[in-house]
mmCIF file of C-alpha atoms and ligand atoms in Angstrom:
data_model
loop_
_atom_site.group_PDB
_atom_site.id
_atom_site.type_symbol
_atom_site.label_atom_id
_atom_site.label_comp_id
_atom_site.label_asym_id
_atom_site.label_seq_id
_atom_site.Cartn_x
_atom_site.Cartn_y
_atom_site.Cartn_z
ATOM 1 C CA MET A 1 -25.435 -8.277 53.220
ATOM 2 C CA THR A 2 -23.709 -11.660 53.049
ATOM 3 C CA ILE A 3 -25.724 -14.425 54.718
ATOM 4 C CA GLY A 4 -23.978 -17.384 56.365
ATOM 5 C CA TRP A 5 -25.402 -20.146 54.222
ATOM 6 C CA ALA A 6 -24.639 -23.822 54.577
ATOM 7 C CA THR A 7 -22.403 -24.852 51.629
ATOM 8 C CA TYR A 8 -23.827 -26.575 48.572
ATOM 9 C CA PRO A 9 -22.162 -27.802 45.330
ATOM 10 C CA TYR A 10 -23.644 -25.326 42.858
ATOM 11 C CA GLY A 11 -20.505 -24.290 40.958
ATOM 12 C CA GLY A 12 -21.120 -24.925 37.236
ATOM 13 C CA ARG A 13 -24.880 -25.371 37.757
ATOM 14 C CA VAL A 14 -27.308 -23.116 35.943
ATOM 15 C CA VAL A 15 -30.276 -21.852 37.993
ATOM 16 C CA VAL A 16 -33.287 -19.957 36.612
ATOM 17 C CA VAL A 17 -35.388 -17.852 39.072
ATOM 18 C CA THR A 18 -38.599 -16.083 37.963
ATOM 19 C CA GLY A 19 -39.862 -12.926 39.649
ATOM 20 C CA ALA A 20 -36.297 -12.322 40.873
ATOM 21 C CA GLY A 21 -36.338 -8.590 40.827
ATOM 22 C CA SER A 22 -37.692 -8.355 44.389
ATOM 23 C CA GLY A 23 -38.518 -10.058 47.677
ATOM 24 C CA ILE A 24 -38.278 -13.879 47.897
ATOM 25 C CA GLY A 25 -37.143 -14.353 44.295
ATOM 26 C CA ARG A 26 -34.267 -11.901 44.734
ATOM 27 C CA ALA A 27 -33.189 -13.632 47.905
ATOM 28 C CA ILE A 28 -33.223 -17.053 46.185
ATOM 29 C CA ALA A 29 -31.208 -15.764 43.257
ATOM 30 C CA VAL A 30 -28.629 -14.184 45.551
ATOM 31 C CA ALA A 31 -28.409 -17.382 47.640
ATOM 32 C CA PHE A 32 -27.545 -19.475 44.597
ATOM 33 C CA LEU A 33 -25.123 -16.792 43.357
ATOM 34 C CA GLU A 34 -23.342 -16.826 46.658
ATOM 35 C CA GLN A 35 -22.991 -20.631 46.278
ATOM 36 C CA GLY A 36 -21.169 -20.181 43.031
ATOM 37 C CA ALA A 37 -24.081 -21.025 40.695
ATOM 38 C CA THR A 38 -24.724 -19.363 37.388
ATOM 39 C CA VAL A 39 -28.070 -17.622 37.817
ATOM 40 C CA CYS A 40 -30.504 -16.308 35.231
ATOM 41 C CA VAL A 41 -33.197 -14.043 36.618
ATOM 42 C CA LEU A 42 -36.460 -13.614 34.824
ATOM 43 C CA GLY A 43 -39.014 -10.852 35.485
ATOM 44 C CA ARG A 44 -40.797 -7.892 34.076
ATOM 45 C CA SER A 45 -38.413 -5.089 35.097
ATOM 46 C CA ALA A 46 -34.932 -5.103 33.577
ATOM 47 C CA ASP A 47 -33.755 -2.514 36.117
ATOM 48 C CA ALA A 48 -34.932 -4.584 39.139
ATOM 49 C CA LEU A 49 -33.331 -7.763 37.673
ATOM 50 C CA GLY A 50 -30.107 -5.857 37.075
ATOM 51 C CA ASP A 51 -30.086 -4.781 40.755
ATOM 52 C CA THR A 52 -30.436 -8.415 41.849
ATOM 53 C CA ILE A 53 -27.300 -9.557 40.001
ATOM 54 C CA ALA A 54 -25.294 -6.326 40.085
ATOM 55 C CA ARG A 55 -22.581 -7.418 42.536
ATOM 56 C CA PHE A 56 -21.940 -10.794 40.964
ATOM 57 C CA PRO A 57 -19.641 -11.680 38.019
ATOM 58 C CA ALA A 58 -21.159 -11.035 34.578
ATOM 59 C CA GLU A 59 -19.912 -14.409 33.298
ATOM 60 C CA ARG A 60 -22.236 -16.265 35.614
ATOM 61 C CA THR A 61 -25.277 -14.020 35.601
ATOM 62 C CA CYS A 62 -27.972 -13.136 33.138
ATOM 63 C CA ALA A 63 -31.136 -11.026 33.385
ATOM 64 C CA VAL A 64 -33.866 -11.748 30.907
ATOM 65 C CA PRO A 65 -36.950 -9.571 30.922
ATOM 66 C CA ALA A 66 -40.001 -11.874 30.453
ATOM 67 C CA ASP A 67 -43.653 -11.889 31.417
ATOM 68 C CA VAL A 68 -44.429 -15.389 32.709
ATOM 69 C CA THR A 69 -48.077 -15.111 31.590
ATOM 70 C CA VAL A 70 -46.918 -15.207 28.001
ATOM 71 C CA GLN A 71 -45.603 -18.558 26.802
ATOM 72 C CA ALA A 72 -43.654 -17.018 23.934
ATOM 73 C CA ASP A 73 -41.835 -14.687 26.328
ATOM 74 C CA VAL A 74 -40.832 -17.567 28.545
ATOM 75 C CA ASP A 75 -39.829 -19.717 25.588
ATOM 76 C CA SER A 76 -37.571 -17.112 24.154
ATOM 77 C CA ALA A 77 -36.015 -16.415 27.584
ATOM 78 C CA VAL A 78 -35.241 -20.126 27.955
ATOM 79 C CA TRP A 79 -33.777 -20.402 24.502
ATOM 80 C CA SER A 80 -31.467 -17.425 25.183
ATOM 81 C CA ILE A 81 -30.347 -19.088 28.462
ATOM 82 C CA LEU A 82 -29.656 -22.388 26.729
ATOM 83 C CA ASP A 83 -27.944 -20.630 23.883
ATOM 84 C CA ARG A 84 -25.577 -18.910 26.268
ATOM 85 C CA PHE A 85 -25.019 -21.575 29.001
ATOM 86 C CA GLY A 86 -26.059 -24.826 27.335
ATOM 87 C CA ARG A 87 -27.908 -26.261 30.309
ATOM 88 C CA ILE A 88 -30.457 -25.609 33.060
ATOM 89 C CA ASP A 89 -30.200 -27.535 36.365
ATOM 90 C CA VAL A 90 -32.635 -25.779 38.629
ATOM 91 C CA VAL A 91 -35.805 -23.752 37.956
ATOM 92 C CA VAL A 92 -37.409 -21.751 40.717
ATOM 93 C CA ASN A 93 -40.909 -20.628 39.693
ATOM 94 C CA ASN A 94 -41.355 -17.761 42.132
ATOM 95 C CA ALA A 95 -43.240 -15.039 40.239
ATOM 96 C CA GLY A 96 -46.558 -14.518 41.838
ATOM 97 C CA SER A 97 -49.332 -12.085 42.436
ATOM 98 C CA SER A 98 -51.903 -11.559 45.186
ATOM 99 C CA GLU A 99 -54.950 -9.355 45.296
ATOM 100 C CA PRO A 100 -57.206 -9.480 48.368
ATOM 101 C CA SER A 101 -60.810 -10.144 47.352
ATOM 102 C CA VAL A 102 -64.135 -11.102 48.914
ATOM 103 C CA ILE A 103 -66.845 -12.693 46.822
ATOM 104 C CA ASP A 104 -69.403 -9.910 47.144
ATOM 105 C CA ASP A 105 -67.416 -7.312 45.198
ATOM 106 C CA PHE A 106 -65.104 -9.630 43.299
ATOM 107 C CA ASP A 107 -63.682 -8.305 40.065
ATOM 108 C CA HIS A 108 -63.224 -11.199 37.692
ATOM 109 C CA ARG A 109 -60.202 -9.443 36.170
ATOM 110 C CA ALA A 110 -58.424 -9.938 39.511
ATOM 111 C CA TRP A 111 -58.983 -13.666 39.131
ATOM 112 C CA ASP A 112 -57.592 -13.520 35.568
ATOM 113 C CA ARG A 113 -54.512 -11.672 36.742
ATOM 114 C CA MET A 114 -53.750 -14.010 39.654
ATOM 115 C CA ARG A 115 -54.507 -17.117 37.727
ATOM 116 C CA SER A 116 -52.386 -16.051 34.769
ATOM 117 C CA VAL A 117 -49.311 -15.345 36.909
ATOM 118 C CA ASN A 118 -49.646 -18.041 39.589
ATOM 119 C CA LEU A 119 -50.967 -20.968 37.540
ATOM 120 C CA ASP A 120 -50.478 -20.223 33.866
ATOM 121 C CA GLY A 121 -46.999 -18.905 34.682
ATOM 122 C CA LEU A 122 -46.048 -22.228 36.317
ATOM 123 C CA ILE A 123 -47.355 -24.162 33.308
ATOM 124 C CA HIS A 124 -45.468 -21.894 30.883
ATOM 125 C CA VAL A 125 -42.191 -22.126 32.846
ATOM 126 C CA ALA A 126 -42.448 -25.901 33.329
ATOM 127 C CA ARG A 127 -43.290 -26.510 29.672
ATOM 128 C CA ALA A 128 -40.347 -24.411 28.481
ATOM 129 C CA THR A 129 -37.766 -25.920 30.864
ATOM 130 C CA VAL A 130 -38.683 -29.610 31.183
ATOM 131 C CA PRO A 131 -36.542 -30.739 28.223
ATOM 132 C CA ALA A 132 -33.506 -29.047 29.676
ATOM 133 C CA LEU A 133 -34.217 -30.376 33.198
ATOM 134 C CA ALA A 134 -34.594 -33.862 31.774
ATOM 135 C CA ALA A 135 -31.208 -33.502 30.116
ATOM 136 C CA SER A 136 -29.541 -32.345 33.398
ATOM 137 C CA ARG A 137 -31.698 -34.595 35.645
ATOM 138 C CA GLY A 138 -32.499 -31.318 37.354
ATOM 139 C CA ASN A 139 -35.351 -30.059 39.473
ATOM 140 C CA LEU A 140 -38.147 -27.577 39.587
ATOM 141 C CA ILE A 141 -39.189 -25.688 42.777
ATOM 142 C CA ALA A 142 -42.449 -23.801 42.824
ATOM 143 C CA ILE A 143 -42.964 -21.061 45.452
ATOM 144 C CA SER A 144 -46.553 -21.595 46.465
ATOM 145 C CA SER A 145 -47.853 -20.504 49.864
ATOM 146 C CA ILE A 146 -49.480 -21.848 53.022
ATOM 147 C CA ALA A 147 -52.429 -19.941 51.518
ATOM 148 C CA GLY A 148 -52.662 -22.978 49.225
ATOM 149 C CA LEU A 149 -53.044 -25.385 52.189
ATOM 150 C CA GLY A 150 -56.191 -23.798 53.617
ATOM 151 C CA GLY A 151 -58.356 -20.698 53.455
ATOM 152 C CA ASP A 152 -57.706 -17.120 54.508
ATOM 153 C CA TRP A 153 -60.061 -14.285 55.177
ATOM 154 C CA GLY A 154 -60.404 -12.078 52.078
ATOM 155 C CA GLN A 155 -58.127 -14.150 49.900
ATOM 156 C CA PHE A 156 -60.316 -16.835 48.362
ATOM 157 C CA ALA A 157 -59.111 -16.400 44.828
ATOM 158 C CA TYR A 158 -55.405 -16.235 45.785
ATOM 159 C CA ASN A 159 -55.949 -19.311 47.982
ATOM 160 C CA ALA A 160 -57.439 -21.201 45.047
ATOM 161 C CA THR A 161 -54.493 -20.338 42.742
ATOM 162 C CA LYS A 162 -51.931 -21.431 45.349
ATOM 163 C CA GLY A 163 -53.855 -24.622 46.124
ATOM 164 C CA GLY A 164 -53.679 -25.262 42.378
ATOM 165 C CA VAL A 165 -49.975 -24.733 42.437
ATOM 166 C CA ASN A 166 -49.516 -27.300 45.189
ATOM 167 C CA THR A 167 -51.517 -29.971 43.439
ATOM 168 C CA MET A 168 -49.900 -29.140 40.099
ATOM 169 C CA VAL A 169 -46.482 -29.675 41.703
ATOM 170 C CA GLN A 170 -47.607 -33.063 42.997
ATOM 171 C CA SER A 171 -48.828 -34.172 39.596
ATOM 172 C CA LEU A 172 -45.771 -32.849 37.801
ATOM 173 C CA ALA A 173 -43.625 -34.819 40.265
ATOM 174 C CA LEU A 174 -45.476 -37.976 39.250
ATOM 175 C CA ASP A 175 -45.318 -37.322 35.512
ATOM 176 C CA LEU A 176 -41.696 -36.233 35.425
ATOM 177 C CA GLY A 177 -40.148 -38.681 37.866
ATOM 178 C CA ASP A 178 -39.325 -41.214 35.094
ATOM 179 C CA ARG A 179 -37.242 -38.477 33.375
ATOM 180 C CA GLY A 180 -35.187 -37.909 36.530
ATOM 181 C CA ILE A 181 -36.785 -34.536 37.360
ATOM 182 C CA ARG A 182 -37.774 -33.711 40.902
ATOM 183 C CA VAL A 183 -40.563 -31.227 41.513
ATOM 184 C CA ASN A 184 -41.281 -29.676 44.880
ATOM 185 C CA ALA A 185 -43.126 -26.709 46.390
ATOM 186 C CA ILE A 186 -42.052 -24.331 49.124
ATOM 187 C CA ALA A 187 -45.070 -22.891 50.935
ATOM 188 C CA PRO A 188 -43.992 -19.722 52.734
ATOM 189 C CA GLY A 189 -45.969 -18.273 55.598
ATOM 190 C CA PHE A 190 -45.967 -14.546 56.207
ATOM 191 C CA ILE A 191 -42.615 -13.229 54.931
ATOM 192 C CA ALA A 192 -41.501 -9.650 55.333
ATOM 193 C CA THR A 193 -41.028 -8.155 51.876
ATOM 194 C CA GLN A 194 -41.817 -4.786 50.369
ATOM 195 C CA GLN A 195 -45.279 -6.175 49.536
ATOM 196 C CA THR A 196 -46.022 -7.034 53.194
ATOM 197 C CA ARG A 197 -44.123 -4.292 54.951
ATOM 198 C CA SER A 198 -47.121 -1.949 55.510
ATOM 199 C CA ARG A 199 -49.116 -4.684 57.148
ATOM 200 C CA LEU A 200 -46.234 -5.595 59.368
ATOM 201 C CA ASP A 201 -45.823 -1.981 60.407
ATOM 202 C CA ASP A 202 -49.506 -2.001 61.488
ATOM 203 C CA THR A 203 -49.357 -2.929 65.240
ATOM 204 C CA GLU A 204 -52.816 -4.417 65.319
ATOM 205 C CA PHE A 205 -52.075 -6.672 62.328
ATOM 206 C CA SER A 206 -48.663 -7.788 63.586
ATOM 207 C CA HIS A 207 -50.096 -8.672 67.030
ATOM 208 C CA ALA A 208 -52.802 -10.706 65.310
ATOM 209 C CA LEU A 209 -50.148 -12.380 63.129
ATOM 210 C CA MET A 210 -47.967 -13.305 66.117
ATOM 211 C CA ASN A 211 -50.993 -15.012 67.572
ATOM 212 C CA ARG A 212 -50.548 -17.534 64.732
ATOM 213 C CA VAL A 213 -46.758 -17.848 64.561
ATOM 214 C CA PRO A 214 -45.041 -19.890 67.238
ATOM 215 C CA ALA A 215 -41.643 -18.665 65.987
ATOM 216 C CA ASN A 216 -42.715 -15.194 67.201
ATOM 217 C CA ARG A 217 -41.502 -13.388 64.128
ATOM 218 C CA ALA A 218 -42.402 -12.851 60.492
ATOM 219 C CA GLY A 219 -40.237 -14.785 58.104
ATOM 220 C CA VAL A 220 -37.557 -13.151 55.995
ATOM 221 C CA PRO A 221 -36.933 -13.961 52.361
ATOM 222 C CA GLU A 222 -33.630 -15.727 53.308
ATOM 223 C CA ASP A 223 -35.697 -18.294 55.349
ATOM 224 C CA VAL A 224 -37.236 -19.373 52.088
ATOM 225 C CA ALA A 225 -33.955 -19.238 50.157
ATOM 226 C CA ARG A 226 -32.345 -21.636 52.590
ATOM 227 C CA LEU A 227 -34.837 -24.277 51.846
ATOM 228 C CA ALA A 228 -34.513 -23.678 48.092
ATOM 229 C CA LEU A 229 -30.735 -24.262 48.380
ATOM 230 C CA TYR A 230 -31.347 -27.548 50.153
ATOM 231 C CA LEU A 231 -34.250 -28.797 47.986
ATOM 232 C CA ALA A 232 -32.422 -28.136 44.712
ATOM 233 C CA GLY A 233 -29.309 -30.023 45.776
ATOM 234 C CA PRO A 234 -28.185 -33.650 45.992
ATOM 235 C CA ASP A 235 -29.060 -34.032 49.721
ATOM 236 C CA ALA A 236 -32.717 -33.733 48.687
ATOM 237 C CA GLY A 237 -32.358 -36.380 45.957
ATOM 238 C CA TYR A 238 -35.166 -38.521 47.351
ATOM 239 C CA ILE A 239 -37.563 -35.615 47.886
ATOM 240 C CA THR A 240 -40.084 -34.990 45.157
ATOM 241 C CA GLY A 241 -43.753 -34.064 45.140
ATOM 242 C CA ALA A 242 -43.352 -32.433 48.576
ATOM 243 C CA ILE A 243 -45.027 -29.230 49.713
ATOM 244 C CA ILE A 244 -42.867 -27.879 52.547
ATOM 245 C CA PRO A 245 -44.077 -24.951 54.689
ATOM 246 C CA VAL A 246 -41.572 -22.261 55.797
ATOM 247 C CA ASP A 247 -43.968 -20.574 58.129
ATOM 248 C CA GLY A 248 -42.526 -20.444 61.641
ATOM 249 C CA GLY A 249 -44.993 -23.136 62.676
ATOM 250 C CA THR A 250 -48.146 -21.338 61.550
ATOM 251 C CA THR A 251 -49.753 -24.403 59.960
ATOM 252 C CA ALA A 252 -49.047 -26.513 63.043
ATOM 253 C CA SER A 253 -52.017 -24.874 64.755
ATOM 254 C CA SER A 254 -55.558 -26.268 64.514
ATOM 255 C CA GLY A 255 -56.823 -22.666 64.716
ATOM 256 C CA THR A 256 -57.519 -22.422 68.470
ATOM 257 C CA PRO A 257 -56.155 -18.967 69.459
ATOM 258 C CA ARG A 258 -53.021 -18.638 71.484
ATOM 259 C CA PRO A 259 -53.487 -16.984 74.921
ATOM 260 C CA LEU A 260 -53.215 -13.266 74.197
ATOM 261 C CA ARG A 261 -50.860 -12.635 77.170
ATOM 262 C CA ALA A 262 -48.234 -14.797 75.388
ATOM 263 C CA ILE A 263 -47.966 -12.124 72.679
ATOM 264 C CA GLY A 264 -48.026 -9.072 74.954
ATOM 265 C CA TYR A 265 -51.790 -8.433 75.303
ATOM 266 C CA ARG A 266 -53.413 -8.484 78.777
HETATM 267 P P1 NAD B 301 -42.945 -9.709 45.292
HETATM 268 O O1 NAD B 301 -44.151 -8.987 44.776
HETATM 269 O O2 NAD B 301 -41.769 -8.932 45.762
HETATM 270 O O3 NAD B 301 -42.432 -10.783 44.255
HETATM 271 C C1 NAD B 301 -43.188 -11.203 43.160
HETATM 272 C C2 NAD B 301 -42.344 -11.052 41.905
HETATM 273 O O4 NAD B 301 -42.996 -11.627 40.793
HETATM 274 C C3 NAD B 301 -42.089 -9.591 41.602
HETATM 275 O O5 NAD B 301 -40.711 -9.366 41.296
HETATM 276 C C4 NAD B 301 -42.952 -9.331 40.354
HETATM 277 O O6 NAD B 301 -42.428 -8.373 39.503
HETATM 278 C C5 NAD B 301 -42.874 -10.746 39.718
HETATM 279 N N1 NAD B 301 -43.966 -10.975 38.780
HETATM 280 C C6 NAD B 301 -45.313 -10.726 38.957
HETATM 281 N N2 NAD B 301 -45.998 -10.985 37.854
HETATM 282 C C7 NAD B 301 -45.061 -11.355 36.944
HETATM 283 C C8 NAD B 301 -45.127 -11.749 35.596
HETATM 284 N N3 NAD B 301 -46.344 -11.773 34.907
HETATM 285 N N4 NAD B 301 -44.005 -12.069 34.918
HETATM 286 C C9 NAD B 301 -42.820 -12.093 35.553
HETATM 287 N N5 NAD B 301 -42.647 -11.708 36.859
HETATM 288 C C10 NAD B 301 -43.783 -11.356 37.467
HETATM 289 O O7 NAD B 301 -43.513 -10.574 46.457
HETATM 290 P P2 NAD B 301 -42.807 -11.841 47.252
HETATM 291 O O8 NAD B 301 -43.435 -11.751 48.572
HETATM 292 O O9 NAD B 301 -41.361 -11.860 47.128
HETATM 293 O O10 NAD B 301 -43.515 -13.093 46.453
HETATM 294 C C11 NAD B 301 -42.776 -14.119 45.804
HETATM 295 C C12 NAD B 301 -43.597 -15.388 45.764
HETATM 296 O O11 NAD B 301 -43.754 -15.816 47.099
HETATM 297 C C13 NAD B 301 -44.949 -15.204 45.141
HETATM 298 O O12 NAD B 301 -45.268 -16.352 44.401
HETATM 299 C C14 NAD B 301 -45.871 -15.090 46.381
HETATM 300 O O13 NAD B 301 -47.162 -15.506 46.068
HETATM 301 C C15 NAD B 301 -45.175 -16.063 47.282
HETATM 302 N N6 NAD B 301 -45.460 -15.888 48.704
HETATM 303 C C16 NAD B 301 -45.147 -14.758 49.372
HETATM 304 C C17 NAD B 301 -45.456 -14.683 50.732
HETATM 305 C C18 NAD B 301 -45.127 -13.396 51.550
HETATM 306 O O14 NAD B 301 -45.543 -13.352 52.741
HETATM 307 N N7 NAD B 301 -44.351 -12.449 51.068
HETATM 308 C C19 NAD B 301 -46.076 -15.717 51.403
HETATM 309 C C20 NAD B 301 -46.402 -16.867 50.698
HETATM 310 C C21 NAD B 301 -46.069 -16.945 49.339
#
């Protein structure tokens, strides 16, 4: 499906998107490709990455299998991109992992998995790409979550990793500003992807969700991609260190419930 995007000047720019074999990462990669960018997709499944770029010209796409939890994997992916295209202008650190967990039966290995993708992955990707971003005066966008702005039931470890992403983005924006690099976070609310589809199909859950979403719908990956297109471009040249929700208004609420009749309950 072709989406009617606003137009941005991404021809000749090289964009790297991690976790781009599915969901939000795929939508972001496609959005930049539709704007004429060269896009390199990183992720664990070569097949899924190949599907993301399949309908775009081979001369401005590349798919590089890499596990973001492994610095050497990320380093060699970035070297191969620089070897082929000579520059990197935009990095979207999207790869992420979420495992519901309450403290009573918490498995520390779940923490290790989430931390290593969500936080270590960001460190690895930033470390590998900062020299190229300094050369291009480019920018880094991290996909965090509104789950990093407050707590959620049954998600304390995921919340902690995404909170860490948000503050890491703020600090990186400070440290890298002198080198002309902007660093921002997009904090999605509830976005319909394969990962969330079963919960959305559960009527009880989706009614409860709509109690929290003034926009009266779940987000779609393209809602997030639109902000990525804007944030990475020259119109956002004075925006750095920002954490911007794409949540249909979810975080505008203090938590007081919406009247149930407004969402179809009596
Ligand atoms: P998703 O599971 O489809 O996407 C995550 C991607 O990251 C997958 O392609 C996965 O293969 C990849 N990935 C995971 N571990 C990796 C690793 N070690 N190395 C390389 N790639 C790895 O889910 P999504 O909903 O598209 O999530 C994308 C991002 O958005 C994540 O960071 C997620 O936390 C964040 N997010 C999603 C929602 C939502 O409602 N869907 C809300 C807020 C934030």
